[in-house]
């Protein structure tokens, strides 16, 4: 046991660039999730597991978390003043709050929370809610200021008074240069204040492969929402499946192949090296329109 623990500690001490692609992938294992209560002053309980931490990329991705919010439970309303987050629900529906305004949104969906604003999420249903959280900062440092508000019984707006998006396959279009790959840019650079640059939705039909892709100055985090496949990053290959989070470093090209009978569905988060790289990416995107 001591030898195993020392090996794990040594692996964690290695920079991400020195680890294999397989070692860098965060794989969700529900059996290893911890149970937490009163998260950010919220109601009830949730189960929580970290998939990626600040060491995963050289850019300012701070973490990717995966968990389950229990029925009638919440993550209480809180602020981030040096980072921004995005709560994702992979099924069911949840009450999202931004700056004290609350609406029910059906999943799979996501709501970004810009730096300096407050947010919360509440599961009003009788079923556990599959949840994902992504955090990007001005630096690698995380901050929070809790308001002690569970959002239980919050007044609901019929139309959300904040930015939100749904992972709707009907909105996807063929990706140029690939066969059987559909995608769309769900959120662009203008949504975020940090170097967080985009959120894309991808779907690979059975047998499909994506062309190798890399944007100058951009890192990525790919999360497998459903299905299975294989990813190649900088010449290394690894099998991927539902619940995996894959970091792709700045300057690395990645290609994806679908395997199995079901389509491979992914969320792709782009985080720029710095604000100059984000601005250049946005300018290039505008020029292509």
XYZ file of N, CA, C and O in Angstrom, residues 100-199:
400
model
N -29.514 36.234 -8.903
C -30.795 36.245 -8.208
C -32.015 35.980 -9.060
O -33.134 35.970 -8.547
N -31.854 35.766 -10.371
C -32.970 35.444 -11.263
C -32.909 33.949 -11.584
O -31.855 33.437 -11.972
N -34.046 33.276 -11.441
C -34.079 31.816 -11.520
C -35.057 31.345 -12.590
O -36.169 31.874 -12.701
N -34.644 30.325 -13.357
C -35.508 29.701 -14.357
C -35.227 28.206 -14.404
O -34.104 27.751 -14.136
N -36.256 27.451 -14.778
C -36.103 26.014 -14.980
C -35.634 25.757 -16.405
O -36.214 26.279 -17.364
N -34.584 24.953 -16.534
C -34.035 24.618 -17.845
C -33.892 23.108 -17.930
O -33.373 22.464 -17.009
N -34.367 22.543 -19.046
C -34.276 21.105 -19.257
C -32.930 20.747 -19.873
O -32.417 21.442 -20.739
N -32.369 19.626 -19.422
C -31.102 19.166 -19.943
C -31.269 18.267 -21.168
O -32.382 17.881 -21.510
N -30.166 17.969 -21.813
C -28.823 18.419 -21.463
C -28.632 19.905 -21.804
O -28.976 20.339 -22.908
N -28.101 20.661 -20.861
C -28.009 22.108 -21.021
C -26.880 22.641 -20.154
O -26.355 21.940 -19.283
N -26.519 23.912 -20.398
C -25.452 24.541 -19.629
C -25.760 26.011 -19.441
O -26.374 26.655 -20.302
N -25.307 26.543 -18.313
C -25.460 27.969 -18.010
C -24.114 28.499 -17.535
O -23.616 28.075 -16.492
N -23.499 29.406 -18.296
C -22.238 29.998 -17.847
C -22.479 31.103 -16.828
O -23.507 31.788 -16.868
N -21.538 31.254 -15.926
C -21.586 32.322 -14.921
C -20.334 33.168 -15.075
O -19.234 32.721 -14.756
N -20.510 34.397 -15.570
C -19.352 35.259 -15.816
C -18.755 35.755 -14.511
O -19.435 35.901 -13.486
N -17.480 36.034 -14.571
C -16.735 36.534 -13.426
C -17.416 37.773 -12.837
O -17.832 38.675 -13.569
N -17.576 37.788 -11.497
C -18.180 38.929 -10.831
C -19.677 38.852 -10.700
O -20.298 39.769 -10.169
N -20.282 37.760 -11.175
C -21.714 37.541 -11.044
C -21.945 36.375 -10.080
O -21.027 35.627 -9.762
N -23.180 36.206 -9.629
C -23.488 35.108 -8.712
C -24.297 34.042 -9.428
O -25.015 34.330 -10.390
N -24.184 32.799 -8.925
C -24.956 31.715 -9.540
C -25.250 30.627 -8.518
O -24.646 30.559 -7.443
N -26.210 29.767 -8.875
C -26.630 28.643 -8.045
C -27.378 27.661 -8.928
O -27.769 27.981 -10.058
N -27.613 26.468 -8.393
C -28.412 25.471 -9.091
C -29.166 24.649 -8.056
O -28.625 24.314 -6.996
N -30.431 24.342 -8.346
C -31.283 23.581 -7.426
C -31.987 22.474 -8.204
O -32.484 22.707 -9.321
N -31.996 21.275 -7.620
C -32.704 20.141 -8.208
C -34.065 20.016 -7.529
O -34.157 19.476 -6.422
N -35.145 20.491 -8.178
C -36.464 20.446 -7.541
C -37.179 19.114 -7.721
O -38.286 18.936 -7.202
N -36.586 18.190 -8.445
C -37.256 16.951 -8.818
C -37.022 15.854 -7.784
O -36.283 16.031 -6.807
N -37.625 14.711 -8.042
C -37.455 13.542 -7.176
C -36.390 12.586 -7.701
O -36.246 11.476 -7.186
N -35.652 13.008 -8.728
C -34.617 12.165 -9.317
C -33.242 12.819 -9.173
O -33.126 14.043 -9.253
N -32.189 12.021 -8.994
C -30.833 12.578 -8.967
C -30.507 13.264 -10.289
O -30.946 12.827 -11.354
N -29.740 14.328 -10.210
C -29.409 15.144 -11.376
C -27.927 14.991 -11.704
O -27.056 15.261 -10.868
N -27.635 14.532 -12.929
C -26.242 14.379 -13.366
C -25.678 15.749 -13.713
O -26.227 16.454 -14.559
N -24.559 16.112 -13.107
C -24.059 17.489 -13.106
C -22.569 17.529 -13.445
O -21.819 16.606 -13.136
N -22.172 18.607 -14.099
C -20.776 18.840 -14.471
C -20.472 20.309 -14.224
O -21.328 21.177 -14.447
N -19.255 20.601 -13.774
C -18.853 21.987 -13.514
C -17.464 22.235 -14.090
O -16.555 21.426 -13.889
N -17.315 23.355 -14.789
C -16.041 23.743 -15.398
C -15.689 25.131 -14.883
O -16.547 26.011 -14.831
N -14.423 25.340 -14.504
C -13.995 26.611 -13.934
C -12.719 27.087 -14.617
O -11.753 26.322 -14.759
N -12.712 28.350 -15.046
C -11.557 28.988 -15.678
C -11.327 30.322 -14.981
O -12.283 31.051 -14.696
N -10.071 30.648 -14.683
C -9.788 31.848 -13.910
C -8.920 32.866 -14.614
O -8.390 32.633 -15.704
N -8.764 34.007 -13.961
C -7.786 35.011 -14.386
C -6.383 34.450 -14.180
O -5.472 34.694 -14.969
N -6.218 33.687 -13.086
C -5.007 32.924 -12.810
C -5.450 31.491 -12.508
O -6.579 31.113 -12.796
N -4.580 30.716 -11.903
C -4.945 29.358 -11.497
C -5.639 29.329 -10.133
O -5.922 28.255 -9.606
N -5.922 30.485 -9.545
C -6.483 30.541 -8.201
C -8.007 30.600 -8.240
O -8.591 31.385 -8.987
N -8.626 29.791 -7.388
C -10.085 29.737 -7.254
C -10.526 30.640 -6.106
O -9.845 30.738 -5.079
N -11.652 31.330 -6.269
C -12.214 32.123 -5.184
C -13.719 31.962 -5.155
O -14.340 31.621 -6.163
N -14.312 32.181 -3.991
C -15.768 32.177 -3.895
C -16.220 33.030 -2.712
O -15.477 33.225 -1.747
N -17.428 33.569 -2.819
C -18.067 34.316 -1.735
C -19.503 33.826 -1.660
O -20.303 34.066 -2.567
N -19.830 33.083 -0.580
C -21.143 32.463 -0.451
C -22.154 33.435 0.144
O -21.830 34.232 1.033
N -23.404 33.336 -0.331
C -24.473 34.228 0.118
C -25.405 33.570 1.132
O -26.296 34.237 1.676
N -25.235 32.272 1.377
C -26.105 31.587 2.328
C -27.532 31.435 1.846
O -28.467 31.386 2.639
N -27.720 31.357 0.531
C -29.049 31.275 -0.075
C -29.170 29.935 -0.790
O -28.481 29.686 -1.788
N -30.060 29.067 -0.305
C -30.211 27.739 -0.911
C -30.976 27.777 -2.225
O -30.912 26.825 -2.996
N -31.726 28.828 -2.487
C -32.605 29.010 -3.646
C -33.809 28.078 -3.603
O -34.522 27.944 -4.608
N -34.085 27.464 -2.477
C -35.315 26.695 -2.334
C -36.512 27.643 -2.392
O -36.541 28.675 -1.730
N -37.513 27.292 -3.196
C -38.713 28.100 -3.290
C -38.528 29.424 -4.000
O -39.369 30.327 -3.868
N -37.457 29.559 -4.796
C -37.191 30.818 -5.500
C -38.277 31.097 -6.535
O -38.811 30.173 -7.166
N -38.602 32.368 -6.721
C -39.537 32.767 -7.774
C -38.913 32.468 -9.125
O -37.719 32.696 -9.342
N -39.728 31.948 -10.057
C -39.217 31.509 -11.349
C -39.637 32.452 -12.469
O -40.799 32.852 -12.551
N -38.673 32.808 -13.323
C -38.962 33.535 -14.551
C -39.312 32.523 -15.635
O -38.629 31.506 -15.799
N -40.358 32.804 -16.410
C -40.736 31.906 -17.502
C -39.646 31.843 -18.556
O -39.355 30.778 -19.110
N -39.047 33.001 -18.856
C -37.941 33.083 -19.813
C -36.666 33.400 -19.034
O -36.632 34.382 -18.285
N -35.600 32.589 -19.171
C -34.366 32.860 -18.436
C -33.829 34.262 -18.720
O -33.756 34.680 -19.893
N -33.453 34.970 -17.684
C -32.895 36.314 -17.817
C -31.368 36.275 -17.766
O -30.731 37.139 -17.171
N -30.809 35.247 -18.396
C -29.356 35.053 -18.411
C -29.010 34.161 -19.600
O -29.892 33.556 -20.228
N -27.732 34.074 -19.906
C -27.250 33.245 -21.016
C -27.386 31.762 -20.652
O -27.030 31.351 -19.542
N -27.901 30.991 -21.587
C -27.981 29.541 -21.408
C -27.889 28.879 -22.773
O -28.057 29.532 -23.809
N -27.620 27.587 -22.787
C -27.596 26.848 -24.042
C -27.995 25.411 -23.778
O -27.816 24.897 -22.678
N -28.578 24.765 -24.821
C -28.956 23.362 -24.741
C -28.121 22.559 -25.742
O -27.787 23.051 -26.818
N -27.790 21.354 -25.349
C -27.089 20.448 -26.251
C -28.129 19.746 -27.112
O -28.507 18.597 -26.865
N -28.607 20.473 -28.116
C -29.693 20.031 -28.981
C -29.097 19.499 -30.290
O -28.543 20.259 -31.098
N -29.215 18.200 -30.503
C -28.630 17.599 -31.705
C -29.256 18.129 -32.981
O -28.624 18.109 -34.039
N -30.492 18.626 -32.900
C -31.175 19.139 -34.094
C -30.506 20.403 -34.621
O -30.712 20.779 -35.781
N -29.704 21.069 -33.813
C -29.037 22.304 -34.228
C -27.679 22.060 -34.875
O -27.064 22.996 -35.396
N -27.207 20.832 -34.845
C -25.869 20.537 -35.352
C -25.854 20.512 -36.876
O -26.825 20.143 -37.524
N -24.703 20.888 -37.437
C -24.507 20.913 -38.880
C -23.214 20.186 -39.232
O -22.315 20.058 -38.398
N -23.090 19.699 -40.487
C -21.867 19.002 -40.882
C -20.624 19.860 -40.683
O -20.618 21.057 -40.983
N -19.572 19.245 -40.134
C -18.300 19.928 -39.909
C -17.451 19.805 -41.171
O -17.224 18.694 -41.674
N -17.004 20.933 -41.675
C -16.213 20.953 -42.909
C -14.936 20.143 -42.752
O -14.247 20.224 -41.734
N -14.635 19.334 -43.771
C -13.405 18.556 -43.778
C -13.529 17.194 -43.138
O -12.550 16.443 -43.087
N -14.712 16.856 -42.641
C -14.927 15.550 -42.021
C -16.225 14.945 -42.545
O -17.132 15.669 -42.958
N -16.314 13.624 -42.506
C -17.518 12.917 -42.925
C -18.185 12.286 -41.714
O -17.538 11.582 -40.933
N -19.475 12.546 -41.563
C -20.208 11.970 -40.451
C -20.001 12.686 -39.135
O -20.362 12.162 -38.079
N -19.424 13.890 -39.173
C -19.191 14.680 -37.962
C -20.082 15.916 -38.012
O -20.036 16.689 -38.980
N -20.882 16.113 -36.980
C -21.757 17.271 -36.864
C -21.315 18.119 -35.684
O -20.785 17.598 -34.700
N -21.534 19.436 -35.784
C -21.117 20.286 -34.676
C -21.694 21.679 -34.762
O -22.304 22.066 -35.758
N -21.505 22.432 -33.696
C -21.841 23.854 -33.685
C -21.101 24.534 -32.547
O -20.713 23.894 -31.555
N -20.888 25.827 -32.712
C -20.337 26.661 -31.622
C -21.512 27.153 -30.804
O -22.282 27.998 -31.230
N -21.662 26.618 -29.595
C -22.799 26.964 -28.746
C -22.581 28.283 -28.013
O -23.518 29.059 -27.835
N -21.343 28.534 -27.575
C -20.995 29.777 -26.893
C -19.662 30.272 -27.440
O -18.717 29.488 -27.588
N -19.591 31.564 -27.735
C -18.388 32.129 -28.337
C -17.596 33.007 -27.392
O -17.943 33.157 -26.203
N -16.531 33.644 -27.890
C -15.622 34.428 -27.042
C -16.294 35.580 -26.302
O -15.852 35.968 -25.214
N -17.353 36.134 -26.889
C -18.001 37.298 -26.285
C -18.728 36.966 -24.988
O -19.055 37.863 -24.200
N -18.968 35.689 -24.727
C -19.720 35.288 -23.533
C -18.867 35.406 -22.269
O -19.380 35.690 -21.190
N -17.559 35.196 -22.411
C -16.700 35.025 -21.245
C -15.756 36.212 -21.044
O -15.303 36.833 -22.007
N -15.422 36.482 -19.773
C -14.510 37.578 -19.434
C -13.065 37.112 -19.326
O -12.141 37.892 -19.556
N -12.847 35.864 -18.936
C -11.502 35.322 -18.826
C -11.015 34.888 -20.207
O -11.591 35.255 -21.227
N -9.986 34.056 -20.242
C -9.481 33.527 -21.514
C -10.306 32.350 -22.026
O -9.973 31.770 -23.070
N -11.354 32.001 -21.295
C -12.325 31.025 -21.801
C -12.859 31.566 -23.125
O -13.337 32.687 -23.213
N -12.811 30.769 -24.191
C -13.058 31.282 -25.532
C -14.287 30.683 -26.202
O -14.984 31.386 -26.928
N -14.561 29.411 -26.006
C -15.733 28.825 -26.662
C -16.185 27.552 -25.977
O -15.448 26.924 -25.207
N -17.444 27.176 -26.292
C -18.000 25.868 -25.955
C -18.631 25.326 -27.230
O -19.524 25.951 -27.803
